[in-house]
PDB file of C-alpha atoms in Angstrom:
ATOM      1  CA  MET A   1      -8.850 -11.676  -3.350  1.00  0.00           C
ATOM      2  CA  ILE A   2      -7.708  -8.896  -1.509  1.00  0.00           C
ATOM      3  CA  VAL A   3      -4.158  -7.853  -0.330  1.00  0.00           C
ATOM      4  CA  GLN A   4      -3.435  -4.345   1.465  1.00  0.00           C
ATOM      5  CA  PHE A   5      -0.268  -2.864   1.773  1.00  0.00           C
ATOM      6  CA  CYS A   6       0.991  -0.411   3.986  1.00  0.00           C
ATOM      7  CA  GLY A   7       4.121   1.577   4.392  1.00  0.00           C
ATOM      8  CA  MET A   8       5.072   4.883   4.595  1.00  0.00           C
ATOM      9  CA  SER A   9       5.430   7.374   0.930  1.00  0.00           C
ATOM     10  CA  GLY A  10       8.962   5.789  -0.432  1.00  0.00           C
ATOM     11  CA  ALA A  11       9.134   2.636   1.181  1.00  0.00           C
ATOM     12  CA  GLY A  12       8.915   0.318  -2.219  1.00  0.00           C
ATOM     13  CA  LYS A  13       5.093  -0.095  -2.449  1.00  0.00           C
ATOM     14  CA  SER A  14       4.924   0.411  -6.135  1.00  0.00           C
ATOM     15  CA  THR A  15       7.997  -1.049  -6.836  1.00  0.00           C
ATOM     16  CA  LEU A  16       7.738  -4.644  -4.639  1.00  0.00           C
ATOM     17  CA  ALA A  17       4.055  -4.416  -5.820  1.00  0.00           C
ATOM     18  CA  ARG A  18       4.864  -4.355  -9.580  1.00  0.00           C
ATOM     19  CA  ILE A  19       7.070  -6.844  -9.116  1.00  0.00           C
ATOM     20  CA  ALA A  20       4.741  -9.344  -7.748  1.00  0.00           C
ATOM     21  CA  GLU A  21       2.464  -8.492 -10.270  1.00  0.00           C
ATOM     22  CA  GLN A  22       4.954  -9.508 -13.116  1.00  0.00           C
ATOM     23  CA  LYS A  23       5.368 -12.735 -11.496  1.00  0.00           C
ATOM     24  CA  LEU A  24       2.056 -13.836 -10.990  1.00  0.00           C
ATOM     25  CA  ARG A  25       1.666 -12.920 -14.392  1.00  0.00           C
ATOM     26  CA  GLU A  26       3.473 -14.924 -15.742  1.00  0.00           C
ATOM     27  CA  ALA A  27       2.180 -16.994 -13.546  1.00  0.00           C
ATOM     28  CA  GLY A  28      -0.638 -17.465 -15.173  1.00  0.00           C
ATOM     29  CA  CYS A  29      -2.612 -15.528 -12.212  1.00  0.00           C
ATOM     30  CA  PRO A  30      -4.958 -12.968 -13.081  1.00  0.00           C
ATOM     31  CA  VAL A  31      -4.238  -9.886 -11.443  1.00  0.00           C
ATOM     32  CA  GLU A  32      -4.797  -6.410 -10.493  1.00  0.00           C
ATOM     33  CA  VAL A  33      -2.555  -3.526  -8.551  1.00  0.00           C
ATOM     34  CA  LEU A  34      -4.458  -0.761  -7.193  1.00  0.00           C
ATOM     35  CA  ASP A  35      -2.122   2.134  -6.470  1.00  0.00           C
ATOM     36  CA  GLY A  36      -3.171   4.370  -4.385  1.00  0.00           C
ATOM     37  CA  ASP A  37      -1.021   7.664  -6.623  1.00  0.00           C
ATOM     38  CA  GLU A  38      -2.271   6.497  -9.837  1.00  0.00           C
ATOM     39  CA  CYS A  39      -6.162   6.233  -8.057  1.00  0.00           C
ATOM     40  CA  ARG A  40      -5.999   9.551  -6.407  1.00  0.00           C
ATOM     41  CA  SER A  41      -4.878  11.660  -9.474  1.00  0.00           C
ATOM     42  CA  HIS A  42      -7.639   9.391 -12.340  1.00  0.00           C
ATOM     43  CA  LEU A  43     -10.033   8.512 -10.130  1.00  0.00           C
ATOM     44  CA  PHE A  44     -10.126  10.375  -6.890  1.00  0.00           C
ATOM     45  CA  LYS A  45      -8.983  13.931  -7.792  1.00  0.00           C
ATOM     46  CA  GLU A  46     -11.347  15.679  -4.892  1.00  0.00           C
ATOM     47  CA  LEU A  47      -9.865  13.796  -1.912  1.00  0.00           C
ATOM     48  CA  GLY A  48      -6.722  16.020  -0.335  1.00  0.00           C
ATOM     49  CA  MET A  49      -4.797  14.737   2.803  1.00  0.00           C
ATOM     50  CA  SER A  50      -6.366  14.692   5.692  1.00  0.00           C
ATOM     51  CA  LEU A  51      -6.995  11.251   7.841  1.00  0.00           C
ATOM     52  CA  GLU A  52     -10.298  11.577   6.722  1.00  0.00           C
ATOM     53  CA  ASP A  53      -9.670  11.848   3.309  1.00  0.00           C
ATOM     54  CA  ARG A  54      -6.621   8.889   4.097  1.00  0.00           C
ATOM     55  CA  ALA A  55      -9.336   6.951   5.017  1.00  0.00           C
ATOM     56  CA  GLU A  56     -11.972   7.320   2.584  1.00  0.00           C
ATOM     57  CA  ASN A  57      -9.275   6.766  -0.109  1.00  0.00           C
ATOM     58  CA  ILE A  58      -8.997   3.269   1.438  1.00  0.00           C
ATOM     59  CA  ARG A  59     -12.091   2.366   1.542  1.00  0.00           C
ATOM     60  CA  ARG A  60     -12.906   3.262  -2.140  1.00  0.00           C
ATOM     61  CA  LEU A  61      -9.766   1.051  -3.353  1.00  0.00           C
ATOM     62  CA  ALA A  62     -11.133  -1.833  -1.080  1.00  0.00           C
ATOM     63  CA  TRP A  63     -14.811  -2.096  -2.650  1.00  0.00           C
ATOM     64  CA  LEU A  64     -12.748  -1.454  -6.156  1.00  0.00           C
ATOM     65  CA  ALA A  65     -10.705  -4.401  -5.131  1.00  0.00           C
ATOM     66  CA  HIS A  66     -13.734  -6.495  -3.970  1.00  0.00           C
ATOM     67  CA  ARG A  67     -15.332  -5.915  -7.567  1.00  0.00           C
ATOM     68  CA  PHE A  68     -12.045  -7.323  -9.165  1.00  0.00           C
ATOM     69  CA  SER A  69     -11.752 -10.010  -7.110  1.00  0.00           C
ATOM     70  CA  ARG A  70     -15.911 -10.413  -7.522  1.00  0.00           C
ATOM     71  CA  HIS A  71     -14.082 -11.595 -10.928  1.00  0.00           C
ATOM     72  CA  GLY A  72     -12.023 -13.696 -10.030  1.00  0.00           C
ATOM     73  CA  ILE A  73      -8.681 -10.893 -10.248  1.00  0.00           C
ATOM     74  CA  PHE A  74      -5.978 -11.376  -7.210  1.00  0.00           C
ATOM     75  CA  THR A  75      -6.320  -7.849  -6.381  1.00  0.00           C
ATOM     76  CA  ILE A  76      -3.537  -5.425  -4.700  1.00  0.00           C
ATOM     77  CA  ILE A  77      -4.360  -2.356  -2.551  1.00  0.00           C
ATOM     78  CA  CYS A  78      -0.843  -0.370  -2.406  1.00  0.00           C
ATOM     79  CA  ALA A  79      -1.231   2.321  -0.503  1.00  0.00           C
ATOM     80  CA  VAL A  80       0.287   4.297   2.281  1.00  0.00           C
ATOM     81  CA  ASN A  81      -2.573   2.780   4.528  1.00  0.00           C
ATOM     82  CA  PRO A  82      -2.040   4.798   7.712  1.00  0.00           C
ATOM     83  CA  ILE A  83      -5.021   4.572  10.095  1.00  0.00           C
ATOM     84  CA  ASP A  84      -4.850   0.512  11.754  1.00  0.00           C
ATOM     85  CA  ARG A  85      -8.251   0.748  12.400  1.00  0.00           C
ATOM     86  CA  VAL A  86      -9.496   1.190   8.440  1.00  0.00           C
ATOM     87  CA  ARG A  87      -7.362  -1.463   7.594  1.00  0.00           C
ATOM     88  CA  VAL A  88      -8.783  -3.649  10.119  1.00  0.00           C
ATOM     89  CA  GLN A  89     -12.429  -2.133   8.745  1.00  0.00           C
ATOM     90  CA  ILE A  90     -12.199  -3.185   5.022  1.00  0.00           C
ATOM     91  CA  GLN A  91     -10.758  -6.331   5.832  1.00  0.00           C
ATOM     92  CA  HIS A  92     -13.464  -7.371   8.079  1.00  0.00           C
ATOM     93  CA  GLN A  93     -16.234  -5.782   5.419  1.00  0.00           C
ATOM     94  CA  TYR A  94     -14.113  -6.880   2.694  1.00  0.00           C
ATOM     95  CA  ARG A  95     -12.431 -10.429   3.568  1.00  0.00           C
ATOM     96  CA  ILE A  96      -9.153  -9.073   3.252  1.00  0.00           C
ATOM     97  CA  THR A  97      -6.554 -11.956   2.855  1.00  0.00           C
ATOM     98  CA  ALA A  98      -4.526 -11.040   4.238  1.00  0.00           C
ATOM     99  CA  THR A  99      -2.176  -6.803   5.190  1.00  0.00           C
ATOM    100  CA  ILE A 100       1.297  -6.663   3.852  1.00  0.00           C
ATOM    101  CA  GLU A 101       3.362  -3.740   5.404  1.00  0.00           C
ATOM    102  CA  ILE A 102       6.021  -2.620   3.601  1.00  0.00           C
ATOM    103  CA  ASP A 103       8.822  -0.920   6.383  1.00  0.00           C
ATOM    104  CA  CYS A 104      11.988   1.369   5.436  1.00  0.00           C
ATOM    105  CA  ALA A 105      13.626   3.044   7.957  1.00  0.00           C
ATOM    106  CA  LEU A 106      12.858   6.296   8.068  1.00  0.00           C
ATOM    107  CA  GLU A 107      16.340   7.286   7.667  1.00  0.00           C
ATOM    108  CA  GLU A 108      16.663   5.010   3.697  1.00  0.00           C
ATOM    109  CA  LEU A 109      13.472   6.661   3.171  1.00  0.00           C
ATOM    110  CA  ILE A 110      15.163  11.149   4.475  1.00  0.00           C
ATOM    111  CA  ARG A 111      18.012   9.406   2.115  1.00  0.00           C
ATOM    112  CA  ARG A 112      15.717   7.927  -1.268  1.00  0.00           C
ATOM    113  CA  ASP A 113      13.100  10.661  -0.707  1.00  0.00           C
ATOM    114  CA  THR A 114      11.803   9.542  -4.387  1.00  0.00           C
ATOM    115  CA  LYS A 115       9.178  13.091  -4.094  1.00  0.00           C
ATOM    116  CA  GLY A 116      10.672  14.703  -2.375  1.00  0.00           C
ATOM    117  CA  LEU A 117       8.419  14.816   0.522  1.00  0.00           C
ATOM    118  CA  TYR A 118      10.858  14.081   3.287  1.00  0.00           C
ATOM    119  CA  LYS A 119      12.746  17.429   2.506  1.00  0.00           C
ATOM    120  CA  ARG A 120      10.175  19.317   2.028  1.00  0.00           C
ATOM    121  CA  ALA A 121       8.398  17.877   5.866  1.00  0.00           C
ATOM    122  CA  TYR A 122      11.579  19.208   7.555  1.00  0.00           C
ATOM    123  CA  LEU A 123      10.751  22.381   6.237  1.00  0.00           C
ATOM    124  CA  PRO A 124      10.595  25.476   8.801  1.00  0.00           C
ATOM    125  CA  ASP A 125       6.341  25.315   9.363  1.00  0.00           C
ATOM    126  CA  GLY A 126       5.638  28.042   7.599  1.00  0.00           C
ATOM    127  CA  HIS A 127       7.317  27.629   4.783  1.00  0.00           C
ATOM    128  CA  PRO A 128       5.275  27.707   1.742  1.00  0.00           C
ATOM    129  CA  GLN A 129       6.663  24.236  -0.034  1.00  0.00           C
ATOM    130  CA  LYS A 130       6.318  22.821   4.019  1.00  0.00           C
ATOM    131  CA  VAL A 131       5.128  19.623   3.184  1.00  0.00           C
ATOM    132  CA  TYR A 132       2.386  18.567   6.294  1.00  0.00           C
ATOM    133  CA  GLY A 133       0.870  15.417   7.328  1.00  0.00           C
ATOM    134  CA  LEU A 134       3.594  13.066   5.692  1.00  0.00           C
ATOM    135  CA  SER A 135       2.779  10.117   7.620  1.00  0.00           C
ATOM    136  CA  GLY A 136       5.605   8.874   9.777  1.00  0.00           C
ATOM    137  CA  VAL A 137       7.244  12.571   9.704  1.00  0.00           C
ATOM    138  CA  ASN A 138       4.323  15.500  10.423  1.00  0.00           C
ATOM    139  CA  GLY A 139       1.726  13.092  10.023  1.00  0.00           C
ATOM    140  CA  LEU A 140      -0.383   9.701  11.276  1.00  0.00           C
ATOM    141  CA  PHE A 141       1.586   6.430  10.719  1.00  0.00           C
ATOM    142  CA  GLU A 142       0.205   3.486  12.759  1.00  0.00           C
ATOM    143  CA  HIS A 143       1.832   0.154  11.859  1.00  0.00           C
ATOM    144  CA  PRO A 144       0.069  -2.721  11.535  1.00  0.00           C
ATOM    145  CA  LEU A 145      -0.989  -4.787  14.944  1.00  0.00           C
ATOM    146  CA  LYS A 146      -1.000  -8.581  13.070  1.00  0.00           C
ATOM    147  CA  PRO A 147       0.787  -8.132   9.588  1.00  0.00           C
ATOM    148  CA  ASP A 148       0.656 -11.297   7.924  1.00  0.00           C
ATOM    149  CA  LEU A 149       4.035 -10.869   6.116  1.00  0.00           C
ATOM    150  CA  VAL A 150       6.485  -7.561   7.303  1.00  0.00           C
ATOM    151  CA  ILE A 151       9.244  -6.564   4.454  1.00  0.00           C
ATOM    152  CA  ARG A 152      12.305  -4.434   5.432  1.00  0.00           C
ATOM    153  CA  THR A 153      13.454  -2.774   2.446  1.00  0.00           C
ATOM    154  CA  HIS A 154      16.463  -0.854   4.051  1.00  0.00           C
ATOM    155  CA  ARG A 155      17.338  -4.127   4.662  1.00  0.00           C
ATOM    156  CA  GLU A 156      16.973  -6.495   1.440  1.00  0.00           C
ATOM    157  CA  SER A 157      17.660  -5.797  -1.817  1.00  0.00           C
ATOM    158  CA  GLU A 158      15.090  -5.087  -4.340  1.00  0.00           C
ATOM    159  CA  ALA A 159      15.162  -8.217  -5.512  1.00  0.00           C
ATOM    160  CA  GLU A 160      15.022 -10.116  -2.581  1.00  0.00           C
ATOM    161  CA  SER A 161      12.555  -7.858  -1.318  1.00  0.00           C
ATOM    162  CA  GLY A 162      10.490  -9.296  -4.535  1.00  0.00           C
ATOM    163  CA  GLN A 163      10.900 -12.967  -4.107  1.00  0.00           C
ATOM    164  CA  ARG A 164       9.968 -12.948  -0.839  1.00  0.00           C
ATOM    165  CA  LEU A 165       6.543 -11.542  -2.277  1.00  0.00           C
ATOM    166  CA  TYR A 166       5.845 -13.334  -4.925  1.00  0.00           C
ATOM    167  CA  GLU A 167       7.006 -16.347  -2.562  1.00  0.00           C
ATOM    168  CA  PHE A 168       3.940 -15.127   0.050  1.00  0.00           C
ATOM    169  CA  LEU A 169       1.185 -13.835  -2.481  1.00  0.00           C
ATOM    170  CA  LEU A 170       1.682 -16.979  -4.791  1.00  0.00           C
ATOM    171  CA  PRO A 171       0.077 -19.761  -3.141  1.00  0.00           C
ATOM    172  CA  LEU A 172      -2.991 -16.942  -2.250  1.00  0.00           C
ATOM    173  CA  ALA A 173      -3.498 -16.709  -5.890  1.00  0.00           C
ATOM    174  CA  LEU A 174      -3.382 -19.941  -6.848  1.00  0.00           C
ATOM    175  CA  GLY A 175      -6.110 -21.061  -4.510  1.00  0.00           C
ATOM    176  CA  MET A 176      -8.198 -18.019  -5.847  1.00  0.00           C
ATOM    177  CA  VAL A 177      -7.994 -19.553  -9.539  1.00  0.00           C
ATOM    178  CA  VAL A 178      -8.859 -23.085  -8.282  1.00  0.00           C
ATOM    179  CA  ARG A 179     -11.672 -21.796  -6.979  1.00  0.00           C
TER     180      ARG A 179
END
């Protein structure tokens, strides 16, 4: 089984995926997290941040997830995943079990700014360090129309969000182990 996350940079996708991964492993579930940033830096270095490259990144992550899933590994695709039609496409192509939106208010994302991207996105046009195409700021981010779960990380603690995610994922992961 495959689960896809989506959410803006800094919303807590990787953090929550790692919490869920640890808890699922402790429950005896084989699990793999395909982190978008990690896969980009190790496997997909040639992909940029254009919408076409972002779509290709997600398609590749879904293909990898499918390969893991075929071997009984519950797989979480953890990436910004900003384009709804691509999420829907891979959902049908690879039978994605659930789409989970990790949502966070823009004001909180700017406050956190874990990678310095928001500060750079708000620089004046033409500034040499300006970031263009930051999903949800000066780039596309489409919220999923029918997410299976929404976690709003600005409204609850990391521990609460992680537990809620784990409680949602555990039955899915156990269902896969039984197969």
